[in-house]
Structure formats: structure tokens, C-alpha cells
Amino acid sequence: MSNVQSDPKGEVLVQFRKELFSEGILHEGDTIGSDDGTLKRFLRARKYNLKDAKKMFIDAQNWRKNVKLDELYESIDPFDYPEREAVFDCWPMWFHKVIVQCLYFIADRRAAHTLGRPLNLQFLGGLDLERLSKEGVTPERHWETILVNAECLTREILPAAARKHGKEIDSVLVIIDLKGFGLSKFWQMKHLAQKSFQISQDYYPETMGRLVILNAPSTFTIIWNAIRPWIAKETANKIDILGADYREKLLELVDEEDLPWVVGGKCHCRSEDDQSQGPRCHFSATGPWLEGRVGWGPNAKKGDSKPAKNDSEATGSLSNHNKAIERDINSISAHSDSNLTNGLLTPTTSSNSNSIKNTSVDPGTSGTEDLER
């Protein structure tokens, strides 16, 4: 009798890869990714149903072609583009280092899943789309930077983290700070947030390992009721909601040396060209993804393999697919995935940090791998 145990998920992965390549859905070198980690993300998103996962992959490939994502990425260096400071000031959303220590989940042996996971931080209290427009950033251009930021995660951030730690890393820890964020700001960004959720779930599935919401306001229940239909149950199961007294529990997830000062850590990054002494974590993009990286934005040094494009060149290359971007923006609201509205529970916020609450989890449904992935 053989001692070799079967691996059903491994067998599905092998078959998935075989069918994607044999049917011309995926080719070596496709920027969507052909590694095991990428394919497993699509399989997990569809509970290893081969047919459903293949359809999801096809949809993602078609979307990438329709918005000409590769051309867009060549036009906008996510770490160096002219409007970057204005965008980050009006909607701070950035990657920062990776988890090198973790206390949370050690008791049930899940800490290993989080180590090496990059951090993604978003500060919605400073959201000001009107000011962004006054800075000369059109809604179409802003959407392009959001797409490039999303693409950067799977194209550069996760692969660099995996190389750094010598293991498969396919998701990030997202920290959203809602300090100063109320209903007026929510209604301002509601449509854009909905589109962003849809893009993430449909075309970059399973990249959010966990989401921690800080400084949840008293109006959060109203906000949650509005966004609840956009979020897949599997995504909602990964959300922790904390009040203002969050620091102790956040430091169980991330070492304070790597956590930005603005959320209770000790990191005070400063950009190389900044003359002030103030913290610059949100502009630094510090992490293994910058090690040896050659940029192609306007600030790239002369002689780089990807020289900086001047404004007219960038504008010309982008104008060819602005209509595709606009179609993408308009189509998301009309698109509805049946998985987005099934079985969500309404969370309750907590200002007590004695325990991190996974307030939207159905205790009887989520296994270890699904929860931590």
C-alpha cells in the first residue's frame, strides 16, 4: 500500500496550468503572472472549481487587454510620476516594508503565513478629491494611477517580498486609518471605492491577506451597510475593525520598527530628495521592491534602461487608451458578481483593543488557509 498521500489541490493546479496554456489563455511572460502563486490565487477565489477559476482568469486577461494595462504601466512608473505627491496628499495609499515579526496567531501556528507579507496603508481622513482636481489631476488620470498601483502589487511588490524571504508570498496586510473620515468624505469617494473593490476582487483576487480598520468612527455602521454589497464574503471574513485604542493589537501584527509613526510605530522614513526633517513614510515606498530597481519615471537618472518620458510623450501614449479606461470605469457599476452579496454579517466596531475582533466572520465557515490567505 502506497504511503504517498494525494494532493487534490495540487492536482487541480497542474490541470489549471495545463488548460490555460493549451487553450492560449496564458503564455509565458504574460504580465498577469504564470507562477504557481498567481494561479493558486485564482483557484482559491473560486474554491478550486476549475471551470469557474478559468472563467475568472479569462475575464482578467480580457480586462487587461481592454484597458491596455501593459501600455499604461510603461507610461506611469508607480513610484515616480508627476502627480504622485498630489495623489498621495489627497488620497494616501502606499506600500511600506514587510512584516518581519508577528505575535498574532502564533498560538495556532498561523504566524508563518504573515511573515514577509507587505504592508499597504491607506488614510481616508485626508481624502480630498476636489483638491486633487484643482491640482490638475483629472478623474481619468487619477483612475489610471489607481490601476497602476493595483498592478504594482502583483507585478513588483509581492514578487520582491517572495524573493526577499525565499517563500511564496501572495497577499498584503492592509491597514486603513479612518481618523477624520466621516459620511461626507465617504459619499465623496463612494463610487470610486466601489470600482476599486470590484477591480481588486475580480482581477487581483486573494491579494488581501488581512485588512485592519483603525479609528472606526461612530458612523461606521452606516458606511459598512453601504459598502457591504460590494464585498465578497471571503473578503469580509478577513476584516478586523478597531476603534481608537488600537496600537497594542496592531503591534501584535507588525513590529513597531517597521510600522509608520502615524499609526503608532517608530518608522520615520525620509525621501532622499526631501529637505525637511518631517516623516515621509508615505512617499518613500520603502521595501525590498526598491532594491536594485531601475525606474522609468521623470526623476529616473540618465542612462537608465528605461529612460524617463517627458510629459508630452506620456500624454500621447495615454491618450490612445483613455476611452478604454473610461469604458472600464463605467462598466464596473453595471457589473455585478453574485458572490458579492452572499451571507455577509454586519460588523460591530470596537474601541477596546483588548482583543482583535474579526467582526464579520461566520465561525463555522472559514478554515485556516482561507482565513489567513
mmCIF file of C-alpha atoms in Angstrom:
data_model
loop_
_atom_site.group_PDB
_atom_site.id
_atom_site.type_symbol
_atom_site.label_atom_id
_atom_site.label_comp_id
_atom_site.label_asym_id
_atom_site.label_seq_id
_atom_site.Cartn_x
_atom_site.Cartn_y
_atom_site.Cartn_z
ATOM 1 C CA MET A 1 0.000 0.000 0.000
ATOM 2 C CA SER A 2 1.428 3.376 -1.026
ATOM 3 C CA ASN A 3 2.326 5.888 1.672
ATOM 4 C CA VAL A 4 2.063 8.751 -0.791
ATOM 5 C CA GLN A 5 -0.884 10.985 0.048
ATOM 6 C CA SER A 6 -2.849 12.567 -2.768
ATOM 7 C CA ASP A 7 -2.911 16.343 -3.124
ATOM 8 C CA PRO A 8 -6.249 17.277 -4.698
ATOM 9 C CA LYS A 9 -5.462 20.996 -4.808
ATOM 10 C CA GLY A 10 -2.064 20.323 -6.320
ATOM 11 C CA GLU A 11 -3.684 18.189 -8.999
ATOM 12 C CA VAL A 12 -6.179 20.933 -9.792
ATOM 13 C CA LEU A 13 -3.317 23.427 -10.040
ATOM 14 C CA VAL A 14 -1.488 21.211 -12.540
ATOM 15 C CA GLN A 15 -4.638 20.812 -14.625
ATOM 16 C CA PHE A 16 -5.397 24.528 -14.394
ATOM 17 C CA ARG A 17 -1.964 25.422 -15.711
ATOM 18 C CA LYS A 18 -2.209 22.848 -18.477
ATOM 19 C CA GLU A 19 -5.566 24.128 -19.706
ATOM 20 C CA LEU A 20 -4.599 27.802 -19.507
ATOM 21 C CA PHE A 21 -1.545 27.235 -21.688
ATOM 22 C CA SER A 22 -3.039 24.687 -24.084
ATOM 23 C CA GLU A 23 -6.060 26.907 -24.751
ATOM 24 C CA GLY A 24 -3.949 30.010 -25.314
ATOM 25 C CA ILE A 25 -5.366 31.814 -22.264
ATOM 26 C CA LEU A 26 -1.929 32.201 -20.691
ATOM 27 C CA HIS A 27 1.536 32.458 -22.222
ATOM 28 C CA GLU A 28 4.985 32.509 -20.667
ATOM 29 C CA GLY A 29 5.894 36.111 -19.950
ATOM 30 C CA ASP A 30 2.316 37.370 -19.591
ATOM 31 C CA THR A 31 2.397 40.156 -17.043
ATOM 32 C CA ILE A 32 -0.611 38.770 -15.198
ATOM 33 C CA GLY A 33 1.829 36.129 -13.922
ATOM 34 C CA SER A 34 2.288 32.452 -14.727
ATOM 35 C CA ASP A 35 3.781 31.352 -11.393
ATOM 36 C CA ASP A 36 2.063 28.927 -9.039
ATOM 37 C CA GLY A 37 1.193 31.699 -6.581
ATOM 38 C CA THR A 38 -0.785 33.630 -9.190
ATOM 39 C CA LEU A 39 -2.685 30.579 -10.410
ATOM 40 C CA LYS A 40 -3.488 29.482 -6.865
ATOM 41 C CA ARG A 41 -4.943 32.890 -6.085
ATOM 42 C CA PHE A 42 -7.469 32.491 -8.894
ATOM 43 C CA LEU A 43 -8.233 28.935 -7.808
ATOM 44 C CA ARG A 44 -8.778 29.949 -4.181
ATOM 45 C CA ALA A 45 -11.061 32.764 -5.267
ATOM 46 C CA ARG A 46 -13.294 30.181 -6.932
ATOM 47 C CA LYS A 47 -12.886 27.452 -4.297
ATOM 48 C CA TYR A 48 -10.726 25.355 -6.643
ATOM 49 C CA ASN A 49 -13.567 24.991 -9.117
ATOM 50 C CA LEU A 50 -11.571 24.630 -12.329
ATOM 51 C CA LYS A 51 -14.279 25.910 -14.651
ATOM 52 C CA ASP A 52 -15.059 28.973 -12.551
ATOM 53 C CA ALA A 53 -11.389 29.786 -11.986
ATOM 54 C CA LYS A 54 -10.676 29.568 -15.697
ATOM 55 C CA LYS A 55 -13.525 31.933 -16.480
ATOM 56 C CA MET A 56 -12.207 34.372 -13.881
ATOM 57 C CA PHE A 57 -8.731 34.184 -15.420
ATOM 58 C CA ILE A 58 -10.098 34.768 -18.916
ATOM 59 C CA ASP A 59 -12.072 37.770 -17.692
ATOM 60 C CA ALA A 60 -8.939 39.180 -16.064
ATOM 61 C CA GLN A 61 -6.890 38.731 -19.236
ATOM 62 C CA ASN A 62 -9.589 40.369 -21.347
ATOM 63 C CA TRP A 63 -9.864 43.293 -18.940
ATOM 64 C CA ARG A 64 -6.102 43.817 -19.023
ATOM 65 C CA LYS A 65 -6.204 43.960 -22.829
ATOM 66 C CA ASN A 66 -9.224 46.269 -22.916
ATOM 67 C CA VAL A 67 -7.643 48.896 -20.669
ATOM 68 C CA LYS A 68 -4.207 48.336 -22.254
ATOM 69 C CA LEU A 69 -2.717 47.792 -18.840
ATOM 70 C CA ASP A 70 0.782 46.948 -20.052
ATOM 71 C CA GLU A 71 0.986 50.204 -22.007
ATOM 72 C CA LEU A 72 -0.364 52.104 -19.039
ATOM 73 C CA TYR A 73 2.263 50.594 -16.746
ATOM 74 C CA GLU A 74 5.003 51.543 -19.194
ATOM 75 C CA SER A 75 3.684 55.117 -19.176
ATOM 76 C CA ILE A 76 3.355 55.502 -15.402
ATOM 77 C CA ASP A 77 6.113 54.381 -13.067
ATOM 78 C CA PRO A 78 4.117 53.707 -9.860
ATOM 79 C CA PHE A 79 6.974 55.084 -7.768
ATOM 80 C CA ASP A 80 7.733 58.100 -9.937
ATOM 81 C CA TYR A 81 5.132 60.067 -11.854
ATOM 82 C CA PRO A 82 4.468 63.829 -11.946
ATOM 83 C CA GLU A 83 1.201 63.786 -9.998
ATOM 84 C CA ARG A 84 2.347 61.336 -7.327
ATOM 85 C CA GLU A 85 2.706 63.838 -4.490
ATOM 86 C CA ALA A 86 -0.697 65.403 -5.199
ATOM 87 C CA VAL A 87 -2.327 61.963 -5.372
ATOM 88 C CA PHE A 88 -0.691 60.812 -2.144
ATOM 89 C CA ASP A 89 -1.652 64.022 -0.351
ATOM 90 C CA CYS A 90 -5.298 63.768 -1.374
ATOM 91 C CA TRP A 91 -5.713 60.000 -1.043
ATOM 92 C CA PRO A 92 -2.733 58.481 0.800
ATOM 93 C CA MET A 93 -2.446 54.831 -0.335
ATOM 94 C CA TRP A 94 1.014 53.279 -0.263
ATOM 95 C CA PHE A 95 3.163 50.187 0.289
ATOM 96 C CA HIS A 96 5.613 50.120 3.171
ATOM 97 C CA LYS A 97 8.084 47.420 4.197
ATOM 98 C CA VAL A 98 7.146 43.851 5.108
ATOM 99 C CA ILE A 99 6.208 42.024 8.296
ATOM 100 C CA VAL A 100 9.377 40.701 9.943
ATOM 101 C CA GLN A 101 7.912 39.824 13.336
ATOM 102 C CA CYS A 102 4.473 38.632 14.280
ATOM 103 C CA LEU A 103 2.959 37.748 17.642
ATOM 104 C CA TYR A 104 -0.609 37.331 16.476
ATOM 105 C CA PHE A 105 -1.715 33.779 15.591
ATOM 106 C CA ILE A 106 1.464 32.151 16.891
ATOM 107 C CA ALA A 107 -0.600 30.058 19.317
ATOM 108 C CA ASP A 108 -2.445 28.370 16.469
ATOM 109 C CA ARG A 109 0.580 28.208 14.179
ATOM 110 C CA ARG A 110 -0.540 30.665 11.562
ATOM 111 C CA ALA A 111 2.143 33.317 12.072
ATOM 112 C CA ALA A 112 4.258 31.802 9.293
ATOM 113 C CA HIS A 113 1.621 32.853 6.764
ATOM 114 C CA THR A 114 2.014 36.518 7.692
ATOM 115 C CA LEU A 115 5.814 36.856 7.905
ATOM 116 C CA GLY A 116 7.175 38.635 4.865
ATOM 117 C CA ARG A 117 3.764 39.998 3.910
ATOM 118 C CA PRO A 118 3.995 43.617 2.643
ATOM 119 C CA LEU A 119 2.061 46.411 4.300
ATOM 120 C CA ASN A 120 -0.390 48.586 2.411
ATOM 121 C CA LEU A 121 -1.593 51.686 4.245
ATOM 122 C CA GLN A 122 -4.477 53.967 3.380
ATOM 123 C CA PHE A 123 -5.530 57.126 5.205
ATOM 124 C CA LEU A 124 -9.018 58.158 4.254
ATOM 125 C CA GLY A 125 -9.305 61.068 6.692
ATOM 126 C CA GLY A 126 -7.199 63.184 4.349
ATOM 127 C CA LEU A 127 -9.286 62.290 1.318
ATOM 128 C CA ASP A 128 -9.919 65.355 -0.833
ATOM 129 C CA LEU A 129 -10.850 64.571 -4.426
ATOM 130 C CA GLU A 130 -11.933 68.145 -5.066
ATOM 131 C CA ARG A 131 -8.480 69.446 -4.177
ATOM 132 C CA LEU A 132 -6.944 66.733 -6.325
ATOM 133 C CA SER A 133 -8.888 68.042 -9.285
ATOM 134 C CA LYS A 134 -7.700 71.579 -8.520
ATOM 135 C CA GLU A 135 -4.139 70.230 -8.567
ATOM 136 C CA GLY A 136 -4.738 69.347 -12.218
ATOM 137 C CA VAL A 137 -5.315 65.605 -11.768
ATOM 138 C CA THR A 138 -8.383 64.625 -13.767
ATOM 139 C CA PRO A 139 -10.620 61.756 -12.600
ATOM 140 C CA GLU A 140 -9.395 59.694 -15.565
ATOM 141 C CA ARG A 141 -5.754 60.293 -14.664
ATOM 142 C CA HIS A 142 -6.432 59.511 -11.010
ATOM 143 C CA TRP A 143 -8.075 56.239 -12.013
ATOM 144 C CA GLU A 144 -5.025 55.361 -14.102
ATOM 145 C CA THR A 145 -2.783 55.838 -11.061
ATOM 146 C CA ILE A 146 -5.093 53.578 -9.040
ATOM 147 C CA LEU A 147 -4.849 50.869 -11.708
ATOM 148 C CA VAL A 148 -1.066 51.175 -11.814
ATOM 149 C CA ASN A 149 -0.913 50.948 -8.020
ATOM 150 C CA ALA A 150 -3.008 47.768 -8.109
ATOM 151 C CA GLU A 151 -0.854 46.292 -10.868
ATOM 152 C CA CYS A 152 2.306 47.173 -8.965
ATOM 153 C CA LEU A 153 1.215 44.860 -6.152
ATOM 154 C CA THR A 154 1.311 41.668 -8.226
ATOM 155 C CA ARG A 155 3.998 42.777 -10.680
ATOM 156 C CA GLU A 156 6.583 44.151 -8.243
ATOM 157 C CA ILE A 157 5.594 44.219 -4.564
ATOM 158 C CA LEU A 158 4.680 40.567 -3.949
ATOM 159 C CA PRO A 159 7.440 39.040 -6.126
ATOM 160 C CA ALA A 160 10.065 41.190 -4.368
ATOM 161 C CA ALA A 161 8.775 40.143 -0.939
ATOM 162 C CA ALA A 162 8.851 36.496 -2.017
ATOM 163 C CA ARG A 163 12.444 36.794 -3.247
ATOM 164 C CA LYS A 164 13.479 38.552 -0.049
ATOM 165 C CA HIS A 165 12.069 35.855 2.211
ATOM 166 C CA GLY A 166 12.597 32.847 -0.019
ATOM 167 C CA LYS A 167 8.998 31.676 0.047
ATOM 168 C CA GLU A 168 5.697 32.184 -1.689
ATOM 169 C CA ILE A 169 4.050 35.456 -0.636
ATOM 170 C CA ASP A 170 0.845 36.331 -2.432
ATOM 171 C CA SER A 171 -1.011 38.803 -0.221
ATOM 172 C CA VAL A 172 -0.644 42.001 1.787
ATOM 173 C CA LEU A 173 -1.735 43.299 5.163
ATOM 174 C CA VAL A 174 -3.920 46.337 4.506
ATOM 175 C CA ILE A 175 -4.236 48.985 7.221
ATOM 176 C CA ILE A 176 -6.949 51.604 6.710
ATOM 177 C CA ASP A 177 -7.000 54.552 9.106
ATOM 178 C CA LEU A 178 -10.410 56.248 9.306
ATOM 179 C CA LYS A 179 -9.381 59.054 11.652
ATOM 180 C CA GLY A 180 -11.172 62.169 10.436
ATOM 181 C CA PHE A 181 -13.222 60.148 7.976
ATOM 182 C CA GLY A 182 -16.966 60.680 8.109
ATOM 183 C CA LEU A 183 -20.049 60.389 5.984
ATOM 184 C CA SER A 184 -19.302 63.473 3.889
ATOM 185 C CA LYS A 185 -15.928 62.083 2.797
ATOM 186 C CA PHE A 186 -17.449 58.656 2.243
ATOM 187 C CA TRP A 187 -20.108 59.983 -0.135
ATOM 188 C CA GLN A 188 -17.345 61.861 -1.960
ATOM 189 C CA MET A 189 -15.403 58.685 -2.711
ATOM 190 C CA LYS A 190 -18.187 56.087 -2.656
ATOM 191 C CA HIS A 191 -18.316 55.464 -6.417
ATOM 192 C CA LEU A 192 -14.537 55.304 -6.752
ATOM 193 C CA ALA A 193 -14.236 52.966 -3.766
ATOM 194 C CA GLN A 194 -16.820 50.643 -5.296
ATOM 195 C CA LYS A 195 -14.882 50.490 -8.543
ATOM 196 C CA SER A 196 -11.649 49.814 -6.670
ATOM 197 C CA PHE A 197 -13.211 46.944 -4.699
ATOM 198 C CA GLN A 198 -14.518 45.432 -7.910
ATOM 199 C CA ILE A 199 -11.165 45.661 -9.683
ATOM 200 C CA SER A 200 -9.370 44.084 -6.732
ATOM 201 C CA GLN A 201 -11.792 41.183 -6.308
ATOM 202 C CA ASP A 202 -12.277 40.359 -9.982
ATOM 203 C CA TYR A 203 -8.817 40.924 -11.440
ATOM 204 C CA TYR A 204 -6.402 40.723 -8.481
ATOM 205 C CA PRO A 205 -8.136 38.059 -6.377
ATOM 206 C CA GLU A 206 -6.925 36.910 -2.974
ATOM 207 C CA THR A 207 -4.219 39.572 -2.694
ATOM 208 C CA MET A 208 -5.586 40.947 0.575
ATOM 209 C CA GLY A 209 -4.405 38.644 3.335
ATOM 210 C CA ARG A 210 -5.972 40.716 6.064
ATOM 211 C CA LEU A 211 -7.495 44.174 6.462
ATOM 212 C CA VAL A 212 -7.353 46.109 9.722
ATOM 213 C CA ILE A 213 -9.526 49.204 10.078
ATOM 214 C CA LEU A 214 -8.328 51.735 12.648
ATOM 215 C CA ASN A 215 -10.217 54.602 14.285
ATOM 216 C CA ALA A 216 -13.589 53.348 13.111
ATOM 217 C CA PRO A 217 -15.993 56.285 13.618
ATOM 218 C CA SER A 218 -19.405 56.120 15.212
ATOM 219 C CA THR A 219 -20.907 56.352 11.727
ATOM 220 C CA PHE A 220 -19.066 53.248 10.541
ATOM 221 C CA THR A 221 -22.156 51.044 10.739
ATOM 222 C CA ILE A 222 -23.828 53.293 8.164
ATOM 223 C CA ILE A 223 -20.722 53.205 5.980
ATOM 224 C CA TRP A 224 -20.457 49.437 6.292
ATOM 225 C CA ASN A 225 -24.075 48.944 5.295
ATOM 226 C CA ALA A 226 -23.333 50.938 2.143
ATOM 227 C CA ILE A 227 -20.178 49.033 1.160
ATOM 228 C CA ARG A 228 -21.316 45.589 2.305
ATOM 229 C CA PRO A 229 -22.872 44.613 -1.049
ATOM 230 C CA TRP A 230 -19.604 45.287 -2.863
ATOM 231 C CA ILE A 231 -17.511 42.882 -0.817
ATOM 232 C CA ALA A 232 -17.292 39.134 -1.282
ATOM 233 C CA LYS A 233 -17.939 37.070 1.828
ATOM 234 C CA GLU A 234 -14.402 35.678 1.672
ATOM 235 C CA THR A 235 -13.048 39.230 1.724
ATOM 236 C CA ALA A 236 -15.285 40.307 4.589
ATOM 237 C CA ASN A 237 -14.034 37.355 6.625
ATOM 238 C CA LYS A 238 -10.569 38.922 6.644
ATOM 239 C CA ILE A 239 -11.538 42.285 8.133
ATOM 240 C CA ASP A 240 -10.738 43.390 11.700
ATOM 241 C CA ILE A 241 -12.399 46.580 12.940
ATOM 242 C CA LEU A 242 -10.784 48.550 15.756
ATOM 243 C CA GLY A 243 -11.519 51.866 17.422
ATOM 244 C CA ALA A 244 -9.026 54.480 18.577
ATOM 245 C CA ASP A 245 -7.251 52.256 21.117
ATOM 246 C CA TYR A 246 -5.651 50.001 18.509
ATOM 247 C CA ARG A 247 -1.871 50.327 18.990
ATOM 248 C CA GLU A 248 -1.252 47.345 21.243
ATOM 249 C CA LYS A 249 -3.025 44.910 18.950
ATOM 250 C CA LEU A 250 -1.569 46.411 15.795
ATOM 251 C CA LEU A 251 1.903 45.793 17.215
ATOM 252 C CA GLU A 252 0.997 42.125 17.524
ATOM 253 C CA LEU A 253 0.732 42.123 13.749
ATOM 254 C CA VAL A 254 3.673 44.365 12.829
ATOM 255 C CA ASP A 255 6.947 45.158 14.585
ATOM 256 C CA GLU A 256 6.987 48.801 15.691
ATOM 257 C CA GLU A 257 10.314 49.450 13.937
ATOM 258 C CA ASP A 258 8.603 48.760 10.622
ATOM 259 C CA LEU A 259 5.250 50.359 11.412
ATOM 260 C CA PRO A 260 4.939 54.019 10.321
ATOM 261 C CA TRP A 261 4.885 56.549 13.133
ATOM 262 C CA VAL A 262 1.494 57.861 12.073
ATOM 263 C CA VAL A 263 -0.165 54.610 13.212
ATOM 264 C CA GLY A 264 1.858 54.144 16.378
ATOM 265 C CA GLY A 265 5.122 52.712 15.063
ATOM 266 C CA LYS A 266 8.686 54.013 15.146
ATOM 267 C CA CYS A 267 9.430 54.282 11.426
ATOM 268 C CA HIS A 268 10.124 57.814 10.161
ATOM 269 C CA CYS A 269 11.128 57.351 6.517
ATOM 270 C CA ARG A 270 12.547 60.326 4.667
ATOM 271 C CA SER A 271 12.808 60.600 0.917
ATOM 272 C CA GLU A 272 16.318 61.205 -0.403
ATOM 273 C CA ASP A 273 15.419 64.490 -2.061
ATOM 274 C CA ASP A 274 13.294 65.915 0.733
ATOM 275 C CA GLN A 275 14.827 68.907 2.510
ATOM 276 C CA SER A 276 12.501 68.847 5.513
ATOM 277 C CA GLN A 277 13.015 66.679 8.567
ATOM 278 C CA GLY A 278 9.419 65.509 8.751
ATOM 279 C CA PRO A 279 8.368 61.884 8.366
ATOM 280 C CA ARG A 280 7.937 60.805 4.762
ATOM 281 C CA CYS A 281 6.882 57.162 5.029
ATOM 282 C CA HIS A 282 4.092 57.569 2.510
ATOM 283 C CA PHE A 283 6.471 58.899 -0.169
ATOM 284 C CA SER A 284 9.410 56.588 0.480
ATOM 285 C CA ALA A 285 7.764 53.292 -0.601
ATOM 286 C CA THR A 286 10.484 51.591 1.438
ATOM 287 C CA GLY A 287 10.662 47.844 0.868
ATOM 288 C CA PRO A 288 12.532 45.061 -0.948
ATOM 289 C CA TRP A 289 10.807 46.059 -4.203
ATOM 290 C CA LEU A 290 13.138 49.080 -4.452
ATOM 291 C CA GLU A 291 16.337 47.025 -4.106
ATOM 292 C CA GLY A 292 18.120 47.289 -7.442
ATOM 293 C CA ARG A 293 15.019 48.691 -9.124
ATOM 294 C CA VAL A 294 15.525 50.868 -12.213
ATOM 295 C CA GLY A 295 12.673 53.296 -12.644
ATOM 296 C CA TRP A 296 11.355 54.934 -15.776
ATOM 297 C CA GLY A 297 9.581 57.992 -14.399
ATOM 298 C CA PRO A 298 10.602 61.637 -14.856
ATOM 299 C CA ASN A 299 13.027 61.517 -11.919
ATOM 300 C CA ALA A 300 14.909 58.459 -13.156
ATOM 301 C CA LYS A 301 18.628 59.043 -13.626
ATOM 302 C CA LYS A 302 20.068 59.418 -17.096
ATOM 303 C CA GLY A 303 21.384 56.212 -18.593
ATOM 304 C CA ASP A 304 18.703 54.013 -17.042
ATOM 305 C CA SER A 305 17.475 51.140 -19.184
ATOM 306 C CA LYS A 306 14.038 52.737 -19.095
ATOM 307 C CA PRO A 307 14.589 56.470 -19.634
ATOM 308 C CA ALA A 308 12.117 58.960 -18.282
ATOM 309 C CA LYS A 309 9.374 60.040 -20.624
ATOM 310 C CA ASN A 310 8.615 63.722 -20.946
ATOM 311 C CA ASP A 311 5.113 64.974 -20.300
ATOM 312 C CA SER A 312 4.143 65.129 -23.971
ATOM 313 C CA GLU A 313 5.268 61.549 -24.602
ATOM 314 C CA ALA A 314 3.378 60.295 -21.578
ATOM 315 C CA THR A 315 0.264 62.207 -22.575
ATOM 316 C CA GLY A 316 0.421 60.861 -26.112
ATOM 317 C CA SER A 317 0.798 57.242 -25.047
ATOM 318 C CA LEU A 318 -2.061 57.512 -22.585
ATOM 319 C CA SER A 319 -4.492 59.180 -24.953
ATOM 320 C CA ASN A 320 -4.679 56.029 -27.056
ATOM 321 C CA HIS A 321 -6.457 54.126 -24.318
ATOM 322 C CA ASN A 322 -8.330 56.798 -22.351
ATOM 323 C CA LYS A 323 -11.568 55.611 -23.909
ATOM 324 C CA ALA A 324 -10.866 52.049 -22.750
ATOM 325 C CA ILE A 325 -10.234 53.348 -19.230
ATOM 326 C CA GLU A 326 -13.481 55.310 -19.345
ATOM 327 C CA ARG A 327 -15.387 52.221 -20.502
ATOM 328 C CA ASP A 328 -13.819 50.309 -17.631
ATOM 329 C CA ILE A 329 -14.909 52.944 -15.120
ATOM 330 C CA ASN A 330 -18.473 52.974 -16.412
ATOM 331 C CA SER A 331 -18.812 49.211 -16.691
ATOM 332 C CA ILE A 332 -17.873 48.402 -13.110
ATOM 333 C CA SER A 333 -21.026 49.850 -11.590
ATOM 334 C CA ALA A 334 -23.151 47.834 -14.001
ATOM 335 C CA HIS A 335 -21.181 44.653 -13.385
ATOM 336 C CA SER A 336 -22.470 42.526 -10.526
ATOM 337 C CA ASP A 337 -20.830 39.349 -9.252
ATOM 338 C CA SER A 338 -23.293 37.127 -7.413
ATOM 339 C CA ASN A 339 -20.579 36.288 -4.908
ATOM 340 C CA LEU A 340 -20.529 39.869 -3.626
ATOM 341 C CA THR A 341 -23.768 39.776 -1.701
ATOM 342 C CA ASN A 342 -23.980 36.339 -0.176
ATOM 343 C CA GLY A 343 -24.079 35.820 3.546
ATOM 344 C CA LEU A 344 -22.342 38.886 4.948
ATOM 345 C CA LEU A 345 -22.787 39.760 8.576
ATOM 346 C CA THR A 346 -22.946 43.346 9.811
ATOM 347 C CA PRO A 347 -19.858 44.142 11.928
ATOM 348 C CA THR A 348 -19.805 45.970 15.227
ATOM 349 C CA THR A 349 -16.977 48.410 15.829
ATOM 350 C CA SER A 350 -14.960 48.350 18.995
ATOM 351 C CA SER A 351 -12.829 50.957 20.696
ATOM 352 C CA ASN A 352 -11.439 48.363 23.092
ATOM 353 C CA SER A 353 -8.151 46.884 21.880
ATOM 354 C CA ASN A 354 -8.015 44.038 24.379
ATOM 355 C CA SER A 355 -8.824 41.702 21.525
ATOM 356 C CA ILE A 356 -8.770 41.950 17.776
ATOM 357 C CA LYS A 357 -12.251 41.142 16.573
ATOM 358 C CA ASN A 358 -12.850 39.548 13.214
ATOM 359 C CA THR A 359 -16.297 41.034 13.389
ATOM 360 C CA SER A 360 -17.598 39.767 10.076
ATOM 361 C CA VAL A 361 -16.550 36.123 10.304
ATOM 362 C CA ASP A 362 -19.064 33.351 10.369
ATOM 363 C CA PRO A 363 -17.376 30.997 12.889
ATOM 364 C CA GLY A 364 -18.497 27.911 11.083
ATOM 365 C CA THR A 365 -17.231 28.667 7.603
ATOM 366 C CA SER A 366 -13.633 29.793 7.367
ATOM 367 C CA GLY A 367 -10.688 27.378 7.531
ATOM 368 C CA THR A 368 -7.111 28.268 8.453
ATOM 369 C CA GLU A 369 -5.818 28.598 4.899
ATOM 370 C CA ASP A 370 -8.767 30.637 3.655
ATOM 371 C CA LEU A 371 -8.703 32.969 6.664
ATOM 372 C CA GLU A 372 -5.023 33.748 6.551
ATOM 373 C CA ARG A 373 -4.641 33.859 2.776
#
